[in-house]
């Protein structure tokens, strides 16, 4: 999963509509220095791909000399064992343990289960009654999928539902020490809860993510659990926000579009929730006409790269038939999102059921008050049927 950056929460773009800020900065170039973030902003599509795929960069937040104090106060084990913040052999080892469970065949085999979960959540909501789509659908659906995917019974799934909000808040804002403390405590609680489960799955494996991870003897059980928690919580965070933004966009757009892979790709391009991912240079780089030196931080602004007019015609327009390059919403290269195919499947299944109910917006959305992850906090909707 992609993850927000420690510095991104301090950036001066508007949480509801960051795109005008990106375009103003793009006038100065595809790679610009931002005083607020104390980092290079990589706004262009091609430079973004170069950073995400090239050597000479690290994902370790502590490599950034200006890392927020909350990062440095965090338990180093949560960073050292975290698939989001490791590179090289450590990252390949953690990623390799989850490789088999993210094959197209395995994900396709989850379709019936996700359809059943979506039906239980969406189809049971009454027509002609206003409700908050985020609270009733967008947030609970991916959590329920994650619980099923980890093969958790109701008792084991309860801590995942209880602790996820604090972890999600931490992933959205690493600049607030209290938020980080609460998120780290929630993360530690989930690790303690799932360690015995992972140990049991290593001995008695099943057909689930936790068993696949635990089956690899080269991965410590603590790594197994941390990876499972990160995938579940970060996947829930991004899927919930993307689903809310997608419903808002489609309900506000005249005409209709078939919910297929092309539409989902276009929604990912326009409304990807993670605004930026962080890297720190470990060597000297030339990006465009900018020299970035070792030790200098960069924010790869995925949301800006996905609307780069040099890569996408009419970049602010919903155009599912476009044949432009793939968006960078799920990252690129070694850190490409493991759960991308699962997120696409969840969004596709949920959107088809929601649109079949004839959603009508019932007022303006309330957007999350963070620039690290964009998405509605509250979205009032009424089903017409």
mmCIF file of C-alpha atoms in Angstrom:
data_model
loop_
_atom_site.group_PDB
_atom_site.id
_atom_site.type_symbol
_atom_site.label_atom_id
_atom_site.label_comp_id
_atom_site.label_asym_id
_atom_site.label_seq_id
_atom_site.Cartn_x
_atom_site.Cartn_y
_atom_site.Cartn_z
ATOM 1 C CA UNK A 1 0.000 0.000 0.000
ATOM 2 C CA UNK A 2 1.120 3.531 -0.519
ATOM 3 C CA UNK A 3 1.576 5.683 2.545
ATOM 4 C CA UNK A 4 1.487 9.406 3.283
ATOM 5 C CA UNK A 5 4.632 11.226 4.227
ATOM 6 C CA UNK A 6 5.530 12.708 7.595
ATOM 7 C CA UNK A 7 5.916 16.158 6.069
ATOM 8 C CA UNK A 8 2.830 16.092 3.859
ATOM 9 C CA UNK A 9 0.492 16.983 6.734
ATOM 10 C CA UNK A 10 2.144 20.426 6.906
ATOM 11 C CA UNK A 11 1.745 21.263 3.240
ATOM 12 C CA UNK A 12 -0.344 24.308 2.344
ATOM 13 C CA UNK A 13 -2.736 22.737 -0.135
ATOM 14 C CA UNK A 14 -6.445 22.523 0.570
ATOM 15 C CA UNK A 15 -7.579 19.090 1.734
ATOM 16 C CA UNK A 16 -10.790 19.259 -0.308
ATOM 17 C CA UNK A 17 -9.245 20.593 -3.530
ATOM 18 C CA UNK A 18 -5.436 20.469 -3.659
ATOM 19 C CA UNK A 19 -5.209 20.628 -7.457
ATOM 20 C CA UNK A 20 -5.063 24.423 -7.925
ATOM 21 C CA UNK A 21 -2.030 24.492 -5.621
ATOM 22 C CA UNK A 22 -0.302 21.782 -7.635
ATOM 23 C CA UNK A 23 -0.904 23.659 -10.868
ATOM 24 C CA UNK A 24 0.407 26.933 -9.458
ATOM 25 C CA UNK A 25 3.626 25.206 -8.397
ATOM 26 C CA UNK A 26 3.874 23.374 -11.729
ATOM 27 C CA UNK A 27 4.312 26.735 -13.460
ATOM 28 C CA UNK A 28 7.772 26.828 -11.880
ATOM 29 C CA UNK A 29 8.666 23.380 -13.181
ATOM 30 C CA UNK A 30 8.039 19.689 -12.711
ATOM 31 C CA UNK A 31 10.406 19.611 -9.712
ATOM 32 C CA UNK A 32 10.271 22.539 -7.277
ATOM 33 C CA UNK A 33 11.483 23.264 -3.753
ATOM 34 C CA UNK A 34 8.735 23.838 -1.189
ATOM 35 C CA UNK A 35 9.645 25.852 1.887
ATOM 36 C CA UNK A 36 6.634 24.643 3.895
ATOM 37 C CA UNK A 37 7.546 20.994 3.420
ATOM 38 C CA UNK A 38 11.298 21.575 3.403
ATOM 39 C CA UNK A 39 11.374 19.102 0.515
ATOM 40 C CA UNK A 40 11.465 18.898 -3.262
ATOM 41 C CA UNK A 41 8.000 18.447 -4.790
ATOM 42 C CA UNK A 42 8.096 16.112 -7.778
ATOM 43 C CA UNK A 43 5.001 17.130 -9.746
ATOM 44 C CA UNK A 44 5.625 15.765 -13.239
ATOM 45 C CA UNK A 45 4.669 12.276 -14.370
ATOM 46 C CA UNK A 46 8.013 11.268 -15.883
ATOM 47 C CA UNK A 47 10.181 12.655 -13.022
ATOM 48 C CA UNK A 48 7.872 10.909 -10.556
ATOM 49 C CA UNK A 49 8.401 7.572 -12.300
ATOM 50 C CA UNK A 50 12.155 8.134 -12.274
ATOM 51 C CA UNK A 51 12.204 8.655 -8.514
ATOM 52 C CA UNK A 52 9.904 5.713 -7.816
ATOM 53 C CA UNK A 53 11.838 3.295 -10.045
ATOM 54 C CA UNK A 54 15.384 4.560 -9.814
ATOM 55 C CA UNK A 55 18.199 3.675 -7.444
ATOM 56 C CA UNK A 56 19.702 6.231 -5.130
ATOM 57 C CA UNK A 57 16.531 6.849 -3.084
ATOM 58 C CA UNK A 58 15.317 5.453 0.232
ATOM 59 C CA UNK A 59 11.848 5.085 1.743
ATOM 60 C CA UNK A 60 13.214 5.156 5.305
ATOM 61 C CA UNK A 61 11.635 8.237 6.941
ATOM 62 C CA UNK A 62 14.510 8.568 9.399
ATOM 63 C CA UNK A 63 16.897 9.172 6.484
ATOM 64 C CA UNK A 64 15.267 12.585 6.094
ATOM 65 C CA UNK A 65 17.265 14.959 8.322
ATOM 66 C CA UNK A 66 14.131 17.080 8.773
ATOM 67 C CA UNK A 67 11.847 14.204 9.766
ATOM 68 C CA UNK A 68 9.105 15.234 12.167
ATOM 69 C CA UNK A 69 9.950 14.566 15.844
ATOM 70 C CA UNK A 70 7.022 12.129 16.033
ATOM 71 C CA UNK A 71 8.859 9.830 13.636
ATOM 72 C CA UNK A 72 11.997 9.764 15.768
ATOM 73 C CA UNK A 73 9.998 9.072 18.921
ATOM 74 C CA UNK A 74 8.289 6.056 17.372
ATOM 75 C CA UNK A 75 9.284 2.504 18.280
ATOM 76 C CA UNK A 76 12.033 1.766 15.727
ATOM 77 C CA UNK A 77 10.774 -1.816 15.342
ATOM 78 C CA UNK A 78 7.547 -0.516 13.815
ATOM 79 C CA UNK A 79 9.649 1.140 11.116
ATOM 80 C CA UNK A 80 12.318 -1.535 10.693
ATOM 81 C CA UNK A 81 9.747 -4.301 10.127
ATOM 82 C CA UNK A 82 7.405 -2.148 8.031
ATOM 83 C CA UNK A 83 7.101 -3.042 4.338
ATOM 84 C CA UNK A 84 6.296 0.601 3.511
ATOM 85 C CA UNK A 85 9.568 1.960 4.866
ATOM 86 C CA UNK A 86 12.120 -0.715 3.951
ATOM 87 C CA UNK A 87 14.226 -0.990 0.810
ATOM 88 C CA UNK A 88 16.463 -3.487 -0.936
ATOM 89 C CA UNK A 89 16.746 -7.008 0.450
ATOM 90 C CA UNK A 90 14.556 -6.289 3.498
ATOM 91 C CA UNK A 91 11.740 -5.012 1.315
ATOM 92 C CA UNK A 92 12.036 -7.894 -1.144
ATOM 93 C CA UNK A 93 11.927 -10.419 1.704
ATOM 94 C CA UNK A 94 8.782 -8.919 3.239
ATOM 95 C CA UNK A 95 7.124 -8.453 -0.131
ATOM 96 C CA UNK A 96 8.051 -11.939 -1.291
ATOM 97 C CA UNK A 97 6.222 -13.484 1.655
ATOM 98 C CA UNK A 98 2.957 -11.954 0.415
ATOM 99 C CA UNK A 99 3.578 -12.503 -3.288
ATOM 100 C CA UNK A 100 1.485 -15.660 -3.740
ATOM 101 C CA UNK A 101 -1.647 -14.233 -2.144
ATOM 102 C CA UNK A 102 -1.760 -11.263 -4.533
ATOM 103 C CA UNK A 103 -1.759 -13.195 -7.798
ATOM 104 C CA UNK A 104 -4.606 -12.355 -10.233
ATOM 105 C CA UNK A 105 -6.056 -15.841 -9.734
ATOM 106 C CA UNK A 106 -6.146 -15.570 -5.946
ATOM 107 C CA UNK A 107 -7.726 -12.101 -6.055
ATOM 108 C CA UNK A 108 -10.293 -13.204 -8.650
ATOM 109 C CA UNK A 109 -11.218 -16.053 -6.323
ATOM 110 C CA UNK A 110 -12.284 -13.476 -3.723
ATOM 111 C CA UNK A 111 -14.993 -11.992 -5.970
ATOM 112 C CA UNK A 112 -17.910 -14.014 -4.590
ATOM 113 C CA UNK A 113 -16.911 -13.267 -1.011
ATOM 114 C CA UNK A 114 -16.593 -9.535 -1.677
ATOM 115 C CA UNK A 115 -19.943 -9.553 -3.522
ATOM 116 C CA UNK A 116 -21.565 -11.140 -0.465
ATOM 117 C CA UNK A 117 -20.020 -8.595 1.915
ATOM 118 C CA UNK A 118 -21.035 -5.683 -0.350
ATOM 119 C CA UNK A 119 -24.577 -7.018 -0.647
ATOM 120 C CA UNK A 120 -24.925 -7.345 3.111
ATOM 121 C CA UNK A 121 -23.766 -3.746 3.614
ATOM 122 C CA UNK A 122 -25.228 -1.894 0.607
ATOM 123 C CA UNK A 123 -28.382 -3.773 -0.320
ATOM 124 C CA UNK A 124 -29.789 -3.651 3.198
ATOM 125 C CA UNK A 125 -29.757 0.154 3.422
ATOM 126 C CA UNK A 126 -33.324 1.493 3.046
ATOM 127 C CA UNK A 127 -34.309 3.595 0.037
ATOM 128 C CA UNK A 128 -35.431 7.228 0.437
ATOM 129 C CA UNK A 129 -33.620 7.603 3.762
ATOM 130 C CA UNK A 130 -30.580 9.867 4.051
ATOM 131 C CA UNK A 131 -27.407 8.290 5.421
ATOM 132 C CA UNK A 132 -23.667 8.938 5.575
ATOM 133 C CA UNK A 133 -22.051 6.839 2.852
ATOM 134 C CA UNK A 134 -18.651 6.966 4.564
ATOM 135 C CA UNK A 135 -19.902 5.651 7.909
ATOM 136 C CA UNK A 136 -22.366 3.114 6.511
ATOM 137 C CA UNK A 137 -20.542 1.777 3.433
ATOM 138 C CA UNK A 138 -17.098 3.127 2.526
ATOM 139 C CA UNK A 139 -15.430 2.506 5.898
ATOM 140 C CA UNK A 140 -17.003 -0.796 7.031
ATOM 141 C CA UNK A 141 -16.768 -2.564 3.652
ATOM 142 C CA UNK A 142 -12.950 -2.784 3.306
ATOM 143 C CA UNK A 143 -12.588 -3.586 7.014
ATOM 144 C CA UNK A 144 -14.995 -6.494 6.581
ATOM 145 C CA UNK A 145 -13.099 -7.661 3.500
ATOM 146 C CA UNK A 146 -9.808 -7.496 5.400
ATOM 147 C CA UNK A 147 -11.246 -9.531 8.272
ATOM 148 C CA UNK A 148 -12.476 -12.190 5.847
ATOM 149 C CA UNK A 149 -9.193 -12.120 3.932
ATOM 150 C CA UNK A 150 -7.249 -12.733 7.166
ATOM 151 C CA UNK A 151 -9.803 -15.442 8.109
ATOM 152 C CA UNK A 152 -10.655 -13.792 11.418
ATOM 153 C CA UNK A 153 -13.625 -14.886 13.466
ATOM 154 C CA UNK A 154 -15.816 -12.224 15.062
ATOM 155 C CA UNK A 155 -13.781 -12.156 18.275
ATOM 156 C CA UNK A 156 -10.453 -11.798 16.427
ATOM 157 C CA UNK A 157 -11.866 -9.234 13.982
ATOM 158 C CA UNK A 158 -13.086 -6.922 16.757
ATOM 159 C CA UNK A 159 -9.607 -5.509 17.595
ATOM 160 C CA UNK A 160 -8.985 -4.815 13.894
ATOM 161 C CA UNK A 161 -12.180 -2.747 13.727
ATOM 162 C CA UNK A 162 -11.467 -1.033 17.069
ATOM 163 C CA UNK A 163 -7.803 -0.149 16.516
ATOM 164 C CA UNK A 164 -7.873 0.698 12.794
ATOM 165 C CA UNK A 165 -9.216 4.276 13.197
ATOM 166 C CA UNK A 166 -6.253 5.301 15.374
ATOM 167 C CA UNK A 167 -3.771 3.698 12.978
ATOM 168 C CA UNK A 168 -5.495 5.333 10.001
ATOM 169 C CA UNK A 169 -5.295 8.715 11.736
ATOM 170 C CA UNK A 170 -1.576 8.168 12.314
ATOM 171 C CA UNK A 171 -1.043 7.310 8.623
ATOM 172 C CA UNK A 172 -2.787 10.577 7.752
ATOM 173 C CA UNK A 173 -0.854 12.877 10.091
ATOM 174 C CA UNK A 174 2.632 12.165 11.366
ATOM 175 C CA UNK A 175 3.163 15.738 12.506
ATOM 176 C CA UNK A 176 0.946 15.491 15.589
ATOM 177 C CA UNK A 177 2.657 13.677 18.458
ATOM 178 C CA UNK A 178 -0.598 12.713 20.218
ATOM 179 C CA UNK A 179 -1.978 11.173 17.006
ATOM 180 C CA UNK A 180 1.231 9.237 16.459
ATOM 181 C CA UNK A 181 1.277 8.009 20.075
ATOM 182 C CA UNK A 182 -2.320 6.784 19.806
ATOM 183 C CA UNK A 183 -1.661 5.141 16.444
ATOM 184 C CA UNK A 184 1.519 3.454 17.643
ATOM 185 C CA UNK A 185 -0.306 2.136 20.727
ATOM 186 C CA UNK A 186 -3.098 0.768 18.524
ATOM 187 C CA UNK A 187 -0.558 -0.827 16.212
ATOM 188 C CA UNK A 188 1.234 -2.458 19.147
ATOM 189 C CA UNK A 189 -2.085 -3.779 20.457
ATOM 190 C CA UNK A 190 -2.917 -5.371 17.102
ATOM 191 C CA UNK A 191 0.529 -6.933 16.817
ATOM 192 C CA UNK A 192 0.120 -8.474 20.284
ATOM 193 C CA UNK A 193 -3.366 -9.715 19.344
ATOM 194 C CA UNK A 194 -2.288 -11.301 16.059
ATOM 195 C CA UNK A 195 1.046 -12.846 17.092
ATOM 196 C CA UNK A 196 -0.586 -15.973 18.609
ATOM 197 C CA UNK A 197 -2.808 -16.269 15.534
ATOM 198 C CA UNK A 198 0.216 -16.078 13.224
ATOM 199 C CA UNK A 199 2.036 -18.711 15.293
ATOM 200 C CA UNK A 200 -0.965 -21.029 15.028
ATOM 201 C CA UNK A 201 -1.293 -20.431 11.247
ATOM 202 C CA UNK A 202 2.390 -21.289 10.794
ATOM 203 C CA UNK A 203 1.682 -24.698 12.330
ATOM 204 C CA UNK A 204 -1.864 -25.142 10.995
ATOM 205 C CA UNK A 205 -2.041 -23.098 7.762
ATOM 206 C CA UNK A 206 -5.272 -22.233 6.009
ATOM 207 C CA UNK A 207 -6.172 -20.538 2.730
ATOM 208 C CA UNK A 208 -5.787 -16.950 3.913
ATOM 209 C CA UNK A 209 -3.314 -14.071 3.915
ATOM 210 C CA UNK A 210 -2.046 -14.626 7.451
ATOM 211 C CA UNK A 211 -1.322 -18.290 6.671
ATOM 212 C CA UNK A 212 0.489 -17.418 3.429
ATOM 213 C CA UNK A 213 2.664 -14.891 5.227
ATOM 214 C CA UNK A 214 3.350 -17.167 8.210
ATOM 215 C CA UNK A 215 4.276 -20.097 5.972
ATOM 216 C CA UNK A 216 7.510 -18.410 4.835
ATOM 217 C CA UNK A 217 10.236 -19.547 7.286
ATOM 218 C CA UNK A 218 12.512 -16.665 6.245
ATOM 219 C CA UNK A 219 10.079 -14.139 7.742
ATOM 220 C CA UNK A 220 9.913 -13.644 11.523
ATOM 221 C CA UNK A 221 6.450 -13.866 13.045
ATOM 222 C CA UNK A 222 6.655 -10.220 14.093
ATOM 223 C CA UNK A 223 7.322 -9.313 10.460
ATOM 224 C CA UNK A 224 4.365 -11.474 9.429
ATOM 225 C CA UNK A 225 1.988 -9.671 11.755
ATOM 226 C CA UNK A 226 3.260 -6.153 11.031
ATOM 227 C CA UNK A 227 2.974 -6.796 7.293
ATOM 228 C CA UNK A 228 -0.560 -8.194 7.661
ATOM 229 C CA UNK A 229 -1.660 -5.225 9.778
ATOM 230 C CA UNK A 230 -0.124 -2.675 7.389
ATOM 231 C CA UNK A 231 -1.750 -4.284 4.348
ATOM 232 C CA UNK A 232 -5.141 -4.502 6.067
ATOM 233 C CA UNK A 233 -5.206 -1.013 7.582
ATOM 234 C CA UNK A 234 -3.537 0.907 4.738
ATOM 235 C CA UNK A 235 -5.739 -0.953 2.260
ATOM 236 C CA UNK A 236 -8.836 -0.033 4.235
ATOM 237 C CA UNK A 237 -7.727 3.594 4.432
ATOM 238 C CA UNK A 238 -7.137 4.046 0.708
ATOM 239 C CA UNK A 239 -10.138 2.008 -0.455
ATOM 240 C CA UNK A 240 -12.603 3.819 1.810
ATOM 241 C CA UNK A 241 -11.463 7.267 0.694
ATOM 242 C CA UNK A 242 -11.354 6.324 -2.982
ATOM 243 C CA UNK A 243 -14.850 4.828 -2.823
ATOM 244 C CA UNK A 244 -16.266 7.961 -1.208
ATOM 245 C CA UNK A 245 -14.602 10.274 -3.731
ATOM 246 C CA UNK A 246 -15.686 8.041 -6.636
ATOM 247 C CA UNK A 247 -19.358 8.074 -5.578
ATOM 248 C CA UNK A 248 -19.207 11.836 -5.143
ATOM 249 C CA UNK A 249 -17.707 12.320 -8.608
ATOM 250 C CA UNK A 250 -20.081 9.941 -10.415
ATOM 251 C CA UNK A 251 -23.179 11.249 -8.622
ATOM 252 C CA UNK A 252 -22.160 14.790 -9.586
ATOM 253 C CA UNK A 253 -21.463 13.957 -13.251
ATOM 254 C CA UNK A 254 -24.124 14.034 -15.944
ATOM 255 C CA UNK A 255 -24.534 10.841 -17.923
ATOM 256 C CA UNK A 256 -23.552 7.354 -16.879
ATOM 257 C CA UNK A 257 -20.522 5.147 -17.377
ATOM 258 C CA UNK A 258 -20.262 1.358 -17.195
ATOM 259 C CA UNK A 259 -18.371 0.332 -14.073
ATOM 260 C CA UNK A 260 -15.477 -1.501 -15.672
ATOM 261 C CA UNK A 261 -11.700 -1.525 -15.426
ATOM 262 C CA UNK A 262 -11.300 1.608 -17.538
ATOM 263 C CA UNK A 263 -13.634 3.659 -15.355
ATOM 264 C CA UNK A 264 -11.940 2.473 -12.162
ATOM 265 C CA UNK A 265 -8.510 3.357 -13.623
ATOM 266 C CA UNK A 266 -9.751 6.838 -14.464
ATOM 267 C CA UNK A 267 -11.232 7.335 -10.984
ATOM 268 C CA UNK A 268 -7.912 6.228 -9.502
ATOM 269 C CA UNK A 269 -6.150 8.833 -11.642
ATOM 270 C CA UNK A 270 -8.491 11.689 -10.766
ATOM 271 C CA UNK A 271 -9.190 10.936 -7.099
ATOM 272 C CA UNK A 272 -6.394 8.778 -5.741
ATOM 273 C CA UNK A 273 -6.461 9.374 -1.972
ATOM 274 C CA UNK A 274 -2.725 9.337 -1.145
ATOM 275 C CA UNK A 275 -1.407 12.693 -2.289
ATOM 276 C CA UNK A 276 2.326 12.090 -1.987
ATOM 277 C CA UNK A 277 4.934 9.533 -1.012
ATOM 278 C CA UNK A 278 8.283 10.404 0.501
ATOM 279 C CA UNK A 279 11.793 9.549 -0.571
ATOM 280 C CA UNK A 280 15.208 10.785 0.546
ATOM 281 C CA UNK A 281 18.101 10.918 -1.914
ATOM 282 C CA UNK A 282 21.034 8.628 -1.077
ATOM 283 C CA UNK A 283 23.023 9.967 -4.012
ATOM 284 C CA UNK A 284 23.053 12.971 -6.318
ATOM 285 C CA UNK A 285 20.326 13.237 -8.991
ATOM 286 C CA UNK A 286 19.438 15.507 -11.880
ATOM 287 C CA UNK A 287 15.690 15.708 -12.434
ATOM 288 C CA UNK A 288 14.924 17.968 -15.339
ATOM 289 C CA UNK A 289 17.122 20.992 -14.688
ATOM 290 C CA UNK A 290 17.166 20.500 -10.901
ATOM 291 C CA UNK A 291 20.063 19.046 -8.937
ATOM 292 C CA UNK A 292 19.054 17.040 -5.853
ATOM 293 C CA UNK A 293 21.869 16.171 -3.472
ATOM 294 C CA UNK A 294 22.305 13.196 -1.170
ATOM 295 C CA UNK A 295 20.323 13.637 2.040
ATOM 296 C CA UNK A 296 17.713 15.939 0.500
ATOM 297 C CA UNK A 297 14.059 14.854 0.842
ATOM 298 C CA UNK A 298 11.553 14.663 -1.991
ATOM 299 C CA UNK A 299 7.801 14.277 -2.059
ATOM 300 C CA UNK A 300 6.586 12.447 -5.139
ATOM 301 C CA UNK A 301 3.197 14.119 -5.513
ATOM 302 C CA UNK A 302 1.224 11.279 -7.080
ATOM 303 C CA UNK A 303 -1.943 13.353 -7.355
ATOM 304 C CA UNK A 304 -0.124 16.051 -9.334
ATOM 305 C CA UNK A 305 1.689 13.544 -11.563
ATOM 306 C CA UNK A 306 -1.663 11.932 -12.377
ATOM 307 C CA UNK A 307 -2.879 15.275 -13.765
ATOM 308 C CA UNK A 308 0.296 16.240 -15.595
ATOM 309 C CA UNK A 309 -0.851 17.819 -18.908
ATOM 310 C CA UNK A 310 2.336 16.560 -20.544
ATOM 311 C CA UNK A 311 1.132 12.991 -19.919
ATOM 312 C CA UNK A 312 -2.684 13.279 -19.949
ATOM 313 C CA UNK A 313 -4.900 15.173 -22.378
ATOM 314 C CA UNK A 314 -7.516 17.269 -20.560
ATOM 315 C CA UNK A 315 -6.136 15.996 -17.248
ATOM 316 C CA UNK A 316 -8.955 17.358 -15.053
ATOM 317 C CA UNK A 317 -11.709 15.673 -17.090
ATOM 318 C CA UNK A 318 -13.284 12.270 -16.416
ATOM 319 C CA UNK A 319 -12.528 10.334 -19.589
ATOM 320 C CA UNK A 320 -12.654 6.550 -19.090
ATOM 321 C CA UNK A 321 -11.818 5.867 -22.755
ATOM 322 C CA UNK A 322 -8.441 7.609 -22.586
ATOM 323 C CA UNK A 323 -5.380 5.672 -23.712
ATOM 324 C CA UNK A 324 -2.868 7.704 -21.718
ATOM 325 C CA UNK A 325 -0.258 6.018 -19.509
ATOM 326 C CA UNK A 326 -1.226 4.227 -16.305
ATOM 327 C CA UNK A 327 -1.757 6.507 -13.297
ATOM 328 C CA UNK A 328 0.732 6.397 -10.436
ATOM 329 C CA UNK A 329 -1.949 6.107 -7.738
ATOM 330 C CA UNK A 330 -0.587 2.769 -6.499
ATOM 331 C CA UNK A 331 3.022 3.851 -6.889
ATOM 332 C CA UNK A 332 5.517 2.367 -9.309
ATOM 333 C CA UNK A 333 8.514 0.100 -9.207
ATOM 334 C CA UNK A 334 9.591 -1.889 -6.159
ATOM 335 C CA UNK A 335 7.016 -0.289 -3.865
ATOM 336 C CA UNK A 336 4.054 -0.722 -6.217
ATOM 337 C CA UNK A 337 1.016 -1.380 -4.024
ATOM 338 C CA UNK A 338 0.660 -5.065 -3.211
ATOM 339 C CA UNK A 339 -3.077 -4.716 -2.740
ATOM 340 C CA UNK A 340 -3.799 -2.794 -5.957
ATOM 341 C CA UNK A 341 -5.781 -5.594 -7.608
ATOM 342 C CA UNK A 342 -7.797 -6.193 -4.440
ATOM 343 C CA UNK A 343 -8.601 -2.479 -4.076
ATOM 344 C CA UNK A 344 -9.730 -2.325 -7.716
ATOM 345 C CA UNK A 345 -11.972 -5.353 -7.178
ATOM 346 C CA UNK A 346 -13.548 -3.887 -4.034
ATOM 347 C CA UNK A 347 -14.189 -0.539 -5.744
ATOM 348 C CA UNK A 348 -15.695 -2.212 -8.805
ATOM 349 C CA UNK A 349 -18.037 -4.444 -6.802
ATOM 350 C CA UNK A 350 -19.101 -1.645 -4.439
ATOM 351 C CA UNK A 351 -19.654 0.964 -7.170
ATOM 352 C CA UNK A 352 -21.873 -1.370 -9.209
ATOM 353 C CA UNK A 353 -24.119 -2.014 -6.217
ATOM 354 C CA UNK A 354 -24.191 1.623 -5.101
ATOM 355 C CA UNK A 355 -24.982 2.981 -8.575
ATOM 356 C CA UNK A 356 -27.708 0.358 -8.999
ATOM 357 C CA UNK A 357 -29.442 1.946 -5.978
ATOM 358 C CA UNK A 358 -29.615 5.378 -7.663
ATOM 359 C CA UNK A 359 -27.556 7.467 -5.199
ATOM 360 C CA UNK A 360 -28.499 11.137 -4.784
ATOM 361 C CA UNK A 361 -26.243 13.595 -2.991
ATOM 362 C CA UNK A 362 -27.976 15.291 -0.066
ATOM 363 C CA UNK A 363 -25.654 18.195 0.585
ATOM 364 C CA UNK A 364 -22.000 19.066 0.420
ATOM 365 C CA UNK A 365 -19.445 16.540 1.626
ATOM 366 C CA UNK A 366 -17.260 17.218 4.632
ATOM 367 C CA UNK A 367 -13.659 16.564 3.630
ATOM 368 C CA UNK A 368 -11.007 15.107 5.877
ATOM 369 C CA UNK A 369 -8.910 17.816 7.472
ATOM 370 C CA UNK A 370 -5.563 16.477 6.295
ATOM 371 C CA UNK A 371 -3.597 17.108 3.126
ATOM 372 C CA UNK A 372 -1.779 13.770 3.344
ATOM 373 C CA UNK A 373 -4.805 11.678 2.378
ATOM 374 C CA UNK A 374 -7.721 13.149 0.460
ATOM 375 C CA UNK A 375 -11.226 11.799 0.913
ATOM 376 C CA UNK A 376 -14.645 12.671 2.299
ATOM 377 C CA UNK A 377 -15.102 12.391 6.036
ATOM 378 C CA UNK A 378 -18.876 12.599 5.653
ATOM 379 C CA UNK A 379 -20.905 12.160 2.466
ATOM 380 C CA UNK A 380 -24.706 12.474 2.851
ATOM 381 C CA UNK A 381 -26.509 10.291 0.299
ATOM 382 C CA UNK A 382 -30.012 8.975 -0.339
ATOM 383 C CA UNK A 383 -30.751 5.872 -2.386
ATOM 384 C CA UNK A 384 -33.563 6.416 -4.889
ATOM 385 C CA UNK A 385 -34.336 2.699 -5.138
#
